[in-house]
mmCIF file of C-alpha atoms and ligand atoms in Angstrom:
data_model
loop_
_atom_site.group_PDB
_atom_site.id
_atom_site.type_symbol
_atom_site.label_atom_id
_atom_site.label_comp_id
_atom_site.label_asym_id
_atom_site.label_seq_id
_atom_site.Cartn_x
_atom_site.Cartn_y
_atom_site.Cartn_z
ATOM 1 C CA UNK A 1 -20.567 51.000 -2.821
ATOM 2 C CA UNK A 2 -21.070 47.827 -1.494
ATOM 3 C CA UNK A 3 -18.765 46.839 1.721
ATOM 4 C CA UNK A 4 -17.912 42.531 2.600
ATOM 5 C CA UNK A 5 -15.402 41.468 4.722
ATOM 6 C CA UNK A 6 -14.224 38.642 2.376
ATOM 7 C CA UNK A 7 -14.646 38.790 -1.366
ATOM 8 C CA UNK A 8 -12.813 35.038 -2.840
ATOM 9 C CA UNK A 9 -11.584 35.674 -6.662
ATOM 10 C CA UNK A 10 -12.126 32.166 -7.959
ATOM 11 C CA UNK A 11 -14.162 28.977 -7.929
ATOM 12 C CA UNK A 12 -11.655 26.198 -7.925
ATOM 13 C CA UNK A 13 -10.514 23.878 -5.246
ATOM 14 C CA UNK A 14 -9.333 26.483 -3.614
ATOM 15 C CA UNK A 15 -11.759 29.594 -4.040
ATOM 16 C CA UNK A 16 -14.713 26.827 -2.823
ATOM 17 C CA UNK A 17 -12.268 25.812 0.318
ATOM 18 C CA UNK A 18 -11.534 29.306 1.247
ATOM 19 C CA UNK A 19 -15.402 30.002 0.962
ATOM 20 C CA UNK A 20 -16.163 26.826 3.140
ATOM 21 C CA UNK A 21 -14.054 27.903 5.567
ATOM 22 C CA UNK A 22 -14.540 31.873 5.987
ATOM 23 C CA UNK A 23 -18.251 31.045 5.494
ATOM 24 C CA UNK A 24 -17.859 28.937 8.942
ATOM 25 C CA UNK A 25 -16.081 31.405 10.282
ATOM 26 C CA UNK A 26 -19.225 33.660 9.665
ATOM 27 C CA UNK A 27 -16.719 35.987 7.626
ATOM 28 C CA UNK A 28 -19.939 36.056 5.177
ATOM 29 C CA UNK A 29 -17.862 35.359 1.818
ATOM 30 C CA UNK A 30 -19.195 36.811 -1.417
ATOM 31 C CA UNK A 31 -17.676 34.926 -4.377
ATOM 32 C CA UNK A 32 -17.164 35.703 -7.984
ATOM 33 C CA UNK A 33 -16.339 32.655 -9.923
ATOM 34 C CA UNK A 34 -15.132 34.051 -13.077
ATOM 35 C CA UNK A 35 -15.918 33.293 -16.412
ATOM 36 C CA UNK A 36 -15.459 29.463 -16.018
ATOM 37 C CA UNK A 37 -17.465 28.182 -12.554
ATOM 38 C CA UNK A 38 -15.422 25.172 -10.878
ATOM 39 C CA UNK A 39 -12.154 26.192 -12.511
ATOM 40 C CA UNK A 40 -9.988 23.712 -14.446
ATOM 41 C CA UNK A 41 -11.681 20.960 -13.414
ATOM 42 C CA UNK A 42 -15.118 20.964 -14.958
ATOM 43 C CA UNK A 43 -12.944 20.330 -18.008
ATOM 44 C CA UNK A 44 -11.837 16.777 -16.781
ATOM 45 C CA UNK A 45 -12.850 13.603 -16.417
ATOM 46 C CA UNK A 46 -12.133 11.125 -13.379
ATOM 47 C CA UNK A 47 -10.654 12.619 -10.525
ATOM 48 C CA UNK A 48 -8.550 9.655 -9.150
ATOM 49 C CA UNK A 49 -6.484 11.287 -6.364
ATOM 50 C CA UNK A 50 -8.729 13.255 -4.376
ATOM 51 C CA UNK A 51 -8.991 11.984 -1.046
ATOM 52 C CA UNK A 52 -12.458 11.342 -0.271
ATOM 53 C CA UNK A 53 -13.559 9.616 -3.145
ATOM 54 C CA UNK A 54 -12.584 5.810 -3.460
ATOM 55 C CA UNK A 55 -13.899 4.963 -6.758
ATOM 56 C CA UNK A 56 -13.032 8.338 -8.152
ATOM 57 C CA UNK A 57 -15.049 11.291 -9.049
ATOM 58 C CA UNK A 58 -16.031 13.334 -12.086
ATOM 59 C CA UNK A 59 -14.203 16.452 -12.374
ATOM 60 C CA UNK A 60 -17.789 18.266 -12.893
ATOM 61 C CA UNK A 61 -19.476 16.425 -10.233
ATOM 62 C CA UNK A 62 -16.886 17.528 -7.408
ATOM 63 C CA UNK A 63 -16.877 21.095 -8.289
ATOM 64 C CA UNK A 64 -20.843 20.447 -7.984
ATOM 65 C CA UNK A 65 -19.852 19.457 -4.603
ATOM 66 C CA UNK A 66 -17.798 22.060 -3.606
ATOM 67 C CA UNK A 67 -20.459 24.744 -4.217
ATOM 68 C CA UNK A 68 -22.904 23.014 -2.252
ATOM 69 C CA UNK A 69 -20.838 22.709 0.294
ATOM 70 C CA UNK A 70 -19.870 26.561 0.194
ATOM 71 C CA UNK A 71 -23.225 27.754 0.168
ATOM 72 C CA UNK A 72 -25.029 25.211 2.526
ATOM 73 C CA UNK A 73 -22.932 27.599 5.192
ATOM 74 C CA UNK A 74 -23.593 30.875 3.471
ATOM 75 C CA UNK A 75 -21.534 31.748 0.394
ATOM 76 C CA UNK A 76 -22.375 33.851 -1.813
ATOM 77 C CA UNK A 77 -21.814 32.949 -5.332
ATOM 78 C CA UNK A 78 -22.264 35.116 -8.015
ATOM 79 C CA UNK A 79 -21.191 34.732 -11.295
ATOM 80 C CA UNK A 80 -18.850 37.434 -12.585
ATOM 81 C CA UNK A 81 -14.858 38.739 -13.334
ATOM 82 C CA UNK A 82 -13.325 40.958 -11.805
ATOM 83 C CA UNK A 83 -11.585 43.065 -14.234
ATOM 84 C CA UNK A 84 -9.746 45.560 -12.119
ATOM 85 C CA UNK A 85 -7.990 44.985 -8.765
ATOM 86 C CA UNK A 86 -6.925 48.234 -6.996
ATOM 87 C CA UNK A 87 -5.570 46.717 -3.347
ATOM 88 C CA UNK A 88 -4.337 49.315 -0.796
ATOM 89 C CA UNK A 89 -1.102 49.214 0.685
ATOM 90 C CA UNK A 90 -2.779 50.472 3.965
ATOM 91 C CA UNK A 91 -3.384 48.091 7.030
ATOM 92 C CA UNK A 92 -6.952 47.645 7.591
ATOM 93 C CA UNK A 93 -7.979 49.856 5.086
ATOM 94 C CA UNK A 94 -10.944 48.412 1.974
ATOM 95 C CA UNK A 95 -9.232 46.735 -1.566
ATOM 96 C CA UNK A 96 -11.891 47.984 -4.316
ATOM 97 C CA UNK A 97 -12.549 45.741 -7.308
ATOM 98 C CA UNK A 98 -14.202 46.023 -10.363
ATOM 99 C CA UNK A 99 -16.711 43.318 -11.449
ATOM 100 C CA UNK A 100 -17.222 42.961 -15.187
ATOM 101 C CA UNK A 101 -15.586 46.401 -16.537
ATOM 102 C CA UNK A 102 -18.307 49.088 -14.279
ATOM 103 C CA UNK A 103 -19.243 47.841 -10.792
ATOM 104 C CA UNK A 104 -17.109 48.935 -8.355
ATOM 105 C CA UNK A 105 -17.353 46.455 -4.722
ATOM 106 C CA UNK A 106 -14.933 46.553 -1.732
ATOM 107 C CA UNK A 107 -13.733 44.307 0.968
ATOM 108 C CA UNK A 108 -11.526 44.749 4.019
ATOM 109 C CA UNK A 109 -9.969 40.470 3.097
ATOM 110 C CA UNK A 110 -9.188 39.772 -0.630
ATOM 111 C CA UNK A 111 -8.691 35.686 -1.112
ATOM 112 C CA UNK A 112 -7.146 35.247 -5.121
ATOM 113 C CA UNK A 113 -7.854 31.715 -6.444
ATOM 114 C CA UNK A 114 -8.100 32.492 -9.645
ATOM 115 C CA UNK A 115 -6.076 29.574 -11.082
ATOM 116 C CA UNK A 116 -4.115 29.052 -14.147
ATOM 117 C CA UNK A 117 -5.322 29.185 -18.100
ATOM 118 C CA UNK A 118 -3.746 27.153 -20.639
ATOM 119 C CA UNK A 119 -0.988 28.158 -22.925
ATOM 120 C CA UNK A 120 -0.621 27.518 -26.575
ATOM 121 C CA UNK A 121 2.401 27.797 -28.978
ATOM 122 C CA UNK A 122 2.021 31.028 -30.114
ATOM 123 C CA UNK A 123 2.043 30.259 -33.776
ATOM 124 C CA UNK A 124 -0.095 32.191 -36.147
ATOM 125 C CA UNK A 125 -1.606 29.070 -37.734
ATOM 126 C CA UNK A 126 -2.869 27.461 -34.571
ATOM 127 C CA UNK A 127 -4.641 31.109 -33.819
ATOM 128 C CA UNK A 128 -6.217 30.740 -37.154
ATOM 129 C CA UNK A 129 -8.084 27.430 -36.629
ATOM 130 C CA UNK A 130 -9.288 27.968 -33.021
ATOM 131 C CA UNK A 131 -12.096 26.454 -32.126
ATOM 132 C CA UNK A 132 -11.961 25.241 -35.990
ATOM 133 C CA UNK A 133 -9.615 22.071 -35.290
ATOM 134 C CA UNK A 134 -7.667 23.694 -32.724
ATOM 135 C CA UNK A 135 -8.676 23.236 -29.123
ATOM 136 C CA UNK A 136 -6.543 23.469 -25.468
ATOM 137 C CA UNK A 137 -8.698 20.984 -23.815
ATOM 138 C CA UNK A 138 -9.591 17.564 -25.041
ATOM 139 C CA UNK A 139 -12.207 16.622 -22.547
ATOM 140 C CA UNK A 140 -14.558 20.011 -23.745
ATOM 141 C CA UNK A 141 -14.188 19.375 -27.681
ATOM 142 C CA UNK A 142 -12.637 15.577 -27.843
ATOM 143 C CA UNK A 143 -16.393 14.997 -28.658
ATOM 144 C CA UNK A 144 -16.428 16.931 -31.673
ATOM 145 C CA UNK A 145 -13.433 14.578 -33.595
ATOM 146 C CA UNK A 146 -14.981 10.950 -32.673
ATOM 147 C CA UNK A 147 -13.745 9.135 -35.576
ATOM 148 C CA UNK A 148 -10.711 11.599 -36.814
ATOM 149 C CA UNK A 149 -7.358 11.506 -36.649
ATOM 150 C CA UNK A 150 -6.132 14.266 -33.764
ATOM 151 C CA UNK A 151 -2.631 15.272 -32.454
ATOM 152 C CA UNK A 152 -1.350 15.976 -28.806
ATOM 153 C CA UNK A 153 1.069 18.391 -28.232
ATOM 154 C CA UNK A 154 3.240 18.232 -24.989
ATOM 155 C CA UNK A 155 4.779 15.742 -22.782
ATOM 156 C CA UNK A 156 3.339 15.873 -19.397
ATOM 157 C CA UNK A 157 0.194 14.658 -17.750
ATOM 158 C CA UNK A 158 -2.533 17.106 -19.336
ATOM 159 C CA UNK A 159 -1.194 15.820 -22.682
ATOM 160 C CA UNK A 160 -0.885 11.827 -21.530
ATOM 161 C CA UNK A 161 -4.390 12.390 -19.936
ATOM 162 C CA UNK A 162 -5.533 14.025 -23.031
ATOM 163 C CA UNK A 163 -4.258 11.582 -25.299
ATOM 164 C CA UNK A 164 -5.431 8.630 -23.584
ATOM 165 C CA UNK A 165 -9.008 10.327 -23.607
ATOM 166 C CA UNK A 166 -9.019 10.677 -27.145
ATOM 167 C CA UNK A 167 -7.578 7.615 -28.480
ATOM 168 C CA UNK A 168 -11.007 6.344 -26.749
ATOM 169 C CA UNK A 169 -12.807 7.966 -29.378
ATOM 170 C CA UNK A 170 -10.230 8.721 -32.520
ATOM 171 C CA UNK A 171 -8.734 6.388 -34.769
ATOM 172 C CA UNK A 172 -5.414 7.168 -34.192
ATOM 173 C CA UNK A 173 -3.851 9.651 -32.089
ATOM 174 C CA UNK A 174 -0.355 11.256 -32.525
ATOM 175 C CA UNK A 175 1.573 12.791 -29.083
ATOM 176 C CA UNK A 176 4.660 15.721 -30.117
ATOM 177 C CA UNK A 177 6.969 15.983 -27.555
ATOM 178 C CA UNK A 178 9.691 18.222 -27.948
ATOM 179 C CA UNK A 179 12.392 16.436 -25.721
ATOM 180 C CA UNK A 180 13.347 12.963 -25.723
ATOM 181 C CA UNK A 181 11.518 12.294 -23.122
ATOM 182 C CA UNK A 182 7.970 12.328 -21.003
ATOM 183 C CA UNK A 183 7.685 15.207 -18.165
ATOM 184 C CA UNK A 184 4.372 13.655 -17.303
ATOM 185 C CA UNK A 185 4.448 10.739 -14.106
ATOM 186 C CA UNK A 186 5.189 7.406 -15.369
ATOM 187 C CA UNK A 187 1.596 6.141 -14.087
ATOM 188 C CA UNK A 188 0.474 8.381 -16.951
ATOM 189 C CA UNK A 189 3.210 7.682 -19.650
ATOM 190 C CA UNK A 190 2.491 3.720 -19.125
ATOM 191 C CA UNK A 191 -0.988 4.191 -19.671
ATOM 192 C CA UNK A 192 0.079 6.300 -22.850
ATOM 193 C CA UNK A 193 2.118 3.478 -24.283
ATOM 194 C CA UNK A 194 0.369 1.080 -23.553
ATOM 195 C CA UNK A 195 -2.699 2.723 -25.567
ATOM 196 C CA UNK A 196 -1.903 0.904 -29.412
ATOM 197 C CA UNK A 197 -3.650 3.674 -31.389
ATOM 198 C CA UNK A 198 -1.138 6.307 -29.819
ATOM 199 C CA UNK A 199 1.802 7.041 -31.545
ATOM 200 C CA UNK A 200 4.420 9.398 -29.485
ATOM 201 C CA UNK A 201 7.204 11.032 -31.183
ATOM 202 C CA UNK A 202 9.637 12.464 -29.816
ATOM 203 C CA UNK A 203 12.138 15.365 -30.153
ATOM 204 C CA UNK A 204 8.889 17.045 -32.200
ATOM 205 C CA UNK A 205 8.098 20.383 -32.758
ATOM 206 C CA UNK A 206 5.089 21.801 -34.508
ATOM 207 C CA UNK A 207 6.080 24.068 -37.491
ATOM 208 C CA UNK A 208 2.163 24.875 -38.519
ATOM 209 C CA UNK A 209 -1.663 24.090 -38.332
ATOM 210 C CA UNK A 210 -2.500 22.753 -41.964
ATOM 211 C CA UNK A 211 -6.006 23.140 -43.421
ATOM 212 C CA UNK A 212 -8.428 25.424 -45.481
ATOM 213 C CA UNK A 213 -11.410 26.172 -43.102
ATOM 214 C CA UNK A 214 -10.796 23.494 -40.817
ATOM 215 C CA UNK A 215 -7.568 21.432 -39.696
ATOM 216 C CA UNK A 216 -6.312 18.411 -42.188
ATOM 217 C CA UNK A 217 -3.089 18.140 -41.012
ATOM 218 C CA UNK A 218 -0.239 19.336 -38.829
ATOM 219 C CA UNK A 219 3.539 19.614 -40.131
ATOM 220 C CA UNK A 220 6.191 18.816 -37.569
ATOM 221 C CA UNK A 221 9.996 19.116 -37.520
ATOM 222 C CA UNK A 222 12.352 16.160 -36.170
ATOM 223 C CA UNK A 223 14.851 18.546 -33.904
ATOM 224 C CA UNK A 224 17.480 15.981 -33.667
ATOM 225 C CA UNK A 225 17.545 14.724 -37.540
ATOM 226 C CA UNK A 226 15.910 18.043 -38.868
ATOM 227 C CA UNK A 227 12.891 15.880 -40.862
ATOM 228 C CA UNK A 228 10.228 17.648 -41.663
ATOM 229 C CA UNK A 229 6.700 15.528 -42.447
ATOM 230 C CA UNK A 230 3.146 15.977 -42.517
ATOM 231 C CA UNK A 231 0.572 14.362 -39.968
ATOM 232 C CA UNK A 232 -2.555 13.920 -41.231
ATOM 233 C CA UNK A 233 -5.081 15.055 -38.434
ATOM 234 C CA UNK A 234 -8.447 16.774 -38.028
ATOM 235 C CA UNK A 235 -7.833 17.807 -34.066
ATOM 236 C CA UNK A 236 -4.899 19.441 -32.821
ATOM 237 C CA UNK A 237 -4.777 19.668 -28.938
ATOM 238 C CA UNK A 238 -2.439 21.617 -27.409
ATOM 239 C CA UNK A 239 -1.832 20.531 -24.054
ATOM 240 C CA UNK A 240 1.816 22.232 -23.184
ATOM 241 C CA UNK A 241 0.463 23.586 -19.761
ATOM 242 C CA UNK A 242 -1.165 26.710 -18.083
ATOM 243 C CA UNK A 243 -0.044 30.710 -16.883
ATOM 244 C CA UNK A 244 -1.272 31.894 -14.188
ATOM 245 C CA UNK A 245 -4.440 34.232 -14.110
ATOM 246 C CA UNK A 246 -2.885 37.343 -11.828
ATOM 247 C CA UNK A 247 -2.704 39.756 -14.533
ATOM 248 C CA UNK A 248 -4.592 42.367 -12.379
ATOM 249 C CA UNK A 249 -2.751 42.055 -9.900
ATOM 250 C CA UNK A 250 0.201 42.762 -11.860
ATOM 251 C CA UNK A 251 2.312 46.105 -10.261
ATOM 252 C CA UNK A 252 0.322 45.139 -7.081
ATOM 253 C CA UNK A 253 1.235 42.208 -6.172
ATOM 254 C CA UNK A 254 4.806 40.874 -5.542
ATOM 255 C CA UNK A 255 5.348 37.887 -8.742
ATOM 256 C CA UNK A 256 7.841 35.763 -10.228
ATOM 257 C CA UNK A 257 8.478 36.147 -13.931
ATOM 258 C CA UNK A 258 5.830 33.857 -15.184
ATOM 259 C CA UNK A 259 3.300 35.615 -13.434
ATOM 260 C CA UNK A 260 3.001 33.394 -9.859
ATOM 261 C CA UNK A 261 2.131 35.722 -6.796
ATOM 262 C CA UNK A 262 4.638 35.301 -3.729
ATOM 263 C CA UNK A 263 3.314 34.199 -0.464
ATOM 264 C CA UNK A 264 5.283 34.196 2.574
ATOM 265 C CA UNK A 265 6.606 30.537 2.844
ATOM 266 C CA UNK A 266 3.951 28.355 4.313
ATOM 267 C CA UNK A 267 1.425 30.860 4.400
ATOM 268 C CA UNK A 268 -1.298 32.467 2.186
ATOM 269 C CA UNK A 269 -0.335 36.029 2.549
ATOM 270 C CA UNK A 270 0.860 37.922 -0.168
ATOM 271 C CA UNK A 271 3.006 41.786 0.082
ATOM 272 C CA UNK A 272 -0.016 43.440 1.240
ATOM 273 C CA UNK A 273 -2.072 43.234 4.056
ATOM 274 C CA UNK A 274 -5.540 41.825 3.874
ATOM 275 C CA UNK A 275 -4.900 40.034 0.638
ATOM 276 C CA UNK A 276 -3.987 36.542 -0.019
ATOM 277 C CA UNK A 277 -3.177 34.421 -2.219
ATOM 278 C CA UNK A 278 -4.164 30.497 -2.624
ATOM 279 C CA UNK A 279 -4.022 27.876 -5.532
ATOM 280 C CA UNK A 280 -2.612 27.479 -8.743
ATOM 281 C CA UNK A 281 -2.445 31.405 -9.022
ATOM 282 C CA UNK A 282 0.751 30.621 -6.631
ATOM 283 C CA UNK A 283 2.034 27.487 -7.249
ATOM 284 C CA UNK A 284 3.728 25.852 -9.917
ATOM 285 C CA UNK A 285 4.960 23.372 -8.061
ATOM 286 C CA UNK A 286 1.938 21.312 -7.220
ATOM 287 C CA UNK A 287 -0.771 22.463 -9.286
ATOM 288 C CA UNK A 288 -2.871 19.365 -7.417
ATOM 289 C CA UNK A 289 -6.694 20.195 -6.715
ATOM 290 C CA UNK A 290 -6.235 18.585 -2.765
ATOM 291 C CA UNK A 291 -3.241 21.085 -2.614
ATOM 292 C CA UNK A 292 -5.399 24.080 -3.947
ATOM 293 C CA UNK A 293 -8.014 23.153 -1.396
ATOM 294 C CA UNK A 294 -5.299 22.849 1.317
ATOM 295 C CA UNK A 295 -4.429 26.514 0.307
ATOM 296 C CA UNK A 296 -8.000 27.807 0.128
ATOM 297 C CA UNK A 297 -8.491 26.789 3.882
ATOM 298 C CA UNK A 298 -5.282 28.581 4.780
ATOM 299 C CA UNK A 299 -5.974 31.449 2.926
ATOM 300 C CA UNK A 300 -9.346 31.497 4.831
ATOM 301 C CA UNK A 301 -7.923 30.828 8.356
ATOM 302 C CA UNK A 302 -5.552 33.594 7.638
ATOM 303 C CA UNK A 303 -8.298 36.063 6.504
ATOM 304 C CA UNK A 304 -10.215 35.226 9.508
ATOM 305 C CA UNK A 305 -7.318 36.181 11.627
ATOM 306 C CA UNK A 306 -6.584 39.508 10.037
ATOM 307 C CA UNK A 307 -9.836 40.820 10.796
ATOM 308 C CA UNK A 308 -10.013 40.232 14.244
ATOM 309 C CA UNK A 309 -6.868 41.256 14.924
ATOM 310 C CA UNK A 310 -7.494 44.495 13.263
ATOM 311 C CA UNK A 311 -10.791 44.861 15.195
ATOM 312 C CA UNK A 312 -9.084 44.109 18.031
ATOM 313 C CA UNK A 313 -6.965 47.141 16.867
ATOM 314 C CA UNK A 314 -9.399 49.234 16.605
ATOM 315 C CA UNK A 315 -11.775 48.351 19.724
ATOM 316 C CA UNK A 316 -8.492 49.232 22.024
ATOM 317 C CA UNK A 317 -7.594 52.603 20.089
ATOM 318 C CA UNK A 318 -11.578 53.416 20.936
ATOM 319 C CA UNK A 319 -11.185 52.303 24.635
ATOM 320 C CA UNK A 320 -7.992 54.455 24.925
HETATM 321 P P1 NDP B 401 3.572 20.586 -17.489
HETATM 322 O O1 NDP B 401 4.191 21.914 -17.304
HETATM 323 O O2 NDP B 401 3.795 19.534 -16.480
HETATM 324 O O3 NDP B 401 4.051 19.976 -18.899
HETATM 325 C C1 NDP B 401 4.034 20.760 -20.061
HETATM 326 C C2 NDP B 401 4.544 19.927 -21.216
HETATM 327 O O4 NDP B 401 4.407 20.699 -22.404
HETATM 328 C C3 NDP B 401 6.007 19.540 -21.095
HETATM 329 O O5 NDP B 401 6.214 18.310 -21.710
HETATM 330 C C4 NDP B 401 6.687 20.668 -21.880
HETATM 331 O O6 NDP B 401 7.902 20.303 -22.453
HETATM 332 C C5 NDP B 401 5.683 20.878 -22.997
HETATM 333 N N1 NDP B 401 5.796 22.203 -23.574
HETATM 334 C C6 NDP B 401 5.789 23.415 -22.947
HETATM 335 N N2 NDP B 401 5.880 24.411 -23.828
HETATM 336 C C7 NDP B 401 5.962 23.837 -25.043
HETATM 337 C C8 NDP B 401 6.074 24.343 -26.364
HETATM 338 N N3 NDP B 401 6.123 25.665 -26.609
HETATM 339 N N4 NDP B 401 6.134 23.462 -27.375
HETATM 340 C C9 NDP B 401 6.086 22.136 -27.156
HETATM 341 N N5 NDP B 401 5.969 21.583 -25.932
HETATM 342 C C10 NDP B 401 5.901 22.437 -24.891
HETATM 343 O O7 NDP B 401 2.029 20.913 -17.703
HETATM 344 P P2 NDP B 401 0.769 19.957 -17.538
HETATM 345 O O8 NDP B 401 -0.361 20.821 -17.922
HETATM 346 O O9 NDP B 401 0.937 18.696 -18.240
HETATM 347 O O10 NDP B 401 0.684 19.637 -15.983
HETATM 348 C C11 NDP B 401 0.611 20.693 -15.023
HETATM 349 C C12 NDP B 401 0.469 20.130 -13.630
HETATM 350 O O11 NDP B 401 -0.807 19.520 -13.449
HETATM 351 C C13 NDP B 401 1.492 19.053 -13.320
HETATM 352 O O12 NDP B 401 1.897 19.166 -11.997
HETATM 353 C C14 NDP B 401 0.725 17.769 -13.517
HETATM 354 O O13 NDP B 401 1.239 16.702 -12.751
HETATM 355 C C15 NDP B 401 -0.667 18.154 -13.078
HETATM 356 N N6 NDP B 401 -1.691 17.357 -13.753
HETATM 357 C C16 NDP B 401 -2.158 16.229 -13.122
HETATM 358 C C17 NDP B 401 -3.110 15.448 -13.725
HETATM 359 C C18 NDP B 401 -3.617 14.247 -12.989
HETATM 360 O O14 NDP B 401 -3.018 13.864 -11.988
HETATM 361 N N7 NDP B 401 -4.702 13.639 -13.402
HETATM 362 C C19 NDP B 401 -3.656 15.751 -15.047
HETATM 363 C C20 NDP B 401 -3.079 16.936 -15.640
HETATM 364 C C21 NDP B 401 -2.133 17.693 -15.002
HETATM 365 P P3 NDP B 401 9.295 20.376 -21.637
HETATM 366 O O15 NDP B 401 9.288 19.202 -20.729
HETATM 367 O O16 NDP B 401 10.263 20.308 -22.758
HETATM 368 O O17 NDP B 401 9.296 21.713 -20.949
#
């Protein structure tokens, strides 16, 4: 079985950071970067608020960055899941994954940065037409309805950023928010409003995904007045937010009830030794890609640490 010091879950922000870092730290990362390389961000546009880049960046294009930067000092990347996460409880001893469902791999440092996927409502209809009208990310298949009507669903910046993509390219484009108000920042609700072929209602819930093969329409439910209507609408983007991607982890791993993995406050390290944790996989707070790179360096730093201090550990038990 193969044996690495460092094995990063992940090729965000902060997988790529962590790699940057233990890579410099001649840890000699190895890197599996899931089924989507450069994480949520090859799905979006501009990157405006990544320090570094003045006149903003292309999600795509920074990710591109990242992994050059990774393996200029030695990562390596390979593309793969791992499907099975069995992490030992035992100081110093190897965590054994499983990359895509049969090769087993071990590492004494375990770095999780496997991010966060998108939810959806859960209703049968909108499982019916996915990929057929139904999509969680406008910047992927906003291409695909230039010239249709499309709906938004949600109220904070994934759907204002969504929205304001599409209206570049659709008719007319209708935002549901549940509440009675935006969660999104009011940079992004301005620009949302101040878009004239957006139309946001609000206190609106979906009650079904209209169509025959494809979407034609999406009826929605007033929760204040109880009015029920039909919008007429070829796309329906759900953009309500994301759940963590820790599910093998799950029984291993201390969580919170959405599936978030603790870390010891102001650190990367998880329950167990060896293994930590970095990125959106553990915070819902900021969900930011600088903050998922800040986390990615600690969760390197702190990997670097561990080993040599259980070296250390085990050069003085050889000496005595
Ligand atoms: P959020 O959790 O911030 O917002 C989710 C939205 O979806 C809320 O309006 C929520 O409503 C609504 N919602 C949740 N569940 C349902 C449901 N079942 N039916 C209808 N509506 C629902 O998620 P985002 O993905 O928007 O943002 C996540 C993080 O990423 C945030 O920190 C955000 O700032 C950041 N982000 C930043 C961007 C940027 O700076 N360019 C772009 C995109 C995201 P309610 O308020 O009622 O719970």
């Amino acid at each position: 079985m193969e044996k690495h010091n460092c094995i990063i879950i992940g090729s965000g922000p902060a997988g790529y950071t962590a790699a940057i870092y233990a890579a410099r730290a001649n840890l000699k990362p190895v890197m599996y970067t899931g089924m989507e390389p450069g994480g949520q961000l090859t799905t979006t546009t501009d990157v405006e608020n990544f320090p570094g880049y003045p006149e903003g960046i292309m999600g795509p294009e920074m990710m591109e960055d990242f992994k050059k930067q990774a393996e200029r000092f030695g990562t390596e990347i390979r593309f793969g899941m791992v499907t099975k996460a069995e992490l030992s409880s035992v100081p110093g001893e190897y965590h054994t994954l499983t990359i895509d469902e049969k090769d087993k791999i071990q590492a004494k440092t375990v770095i999780i940065a496997t991010g966060a996927s998108a939810k959806y409502l859960g209703l049968d209809s909108e499982k019916q037409f996915m990929g057929h009208g139904v999509s969680a990310c406008a910047i992927c298949d906003g291409f695909f309805y230039k010239g249709l009507e499309v709906v938004v669903v949600g109220g904070g910046d994934s759907a204002a950023e969504e929205a304001t993509y599409l209206a570049k390219m659709c008719p007319k484009v209708t935002v549901l928010i549940r509440k009675d108000h935006w969660r999104a920042s009011k940079i992004m609700e301005n620009r949302v409003m101040n878009t004239p072929n957006i139309e946001v209602l609000f206190n609106t819930e979906t009650l079904e995904v209209m169509g025959d093969k494809t979407v034609s329409g999406v009826r929605v439910k007033n929760n204040q007045t109880g009015e029920e209507k039909v919008i007429p609408a070829e796309g329906f983007f759900v953009a309500i937010g994301h759940k963590p991607n820790t599910g093998i982890f799950k029984g291993q791993l201390d969580m919170d009830d959405v599936g978030y993995i603790k870390t010891k406050p102001g650190t990367a390290t998880t329950n167990l030794s060896g293994v930590f944790a970095t990125g959106d996989a553990q915070d819902k707070i900021y969900r930011q890609a600088v903050t998922a790179a800040g986390s990615g360096c600690m969760g390197a730093l702190e990997a670097e640490r561990y080993l040599q201090e259980y070296e250390e550990k085990v050069e003085s038990a050889q000496l005595s």
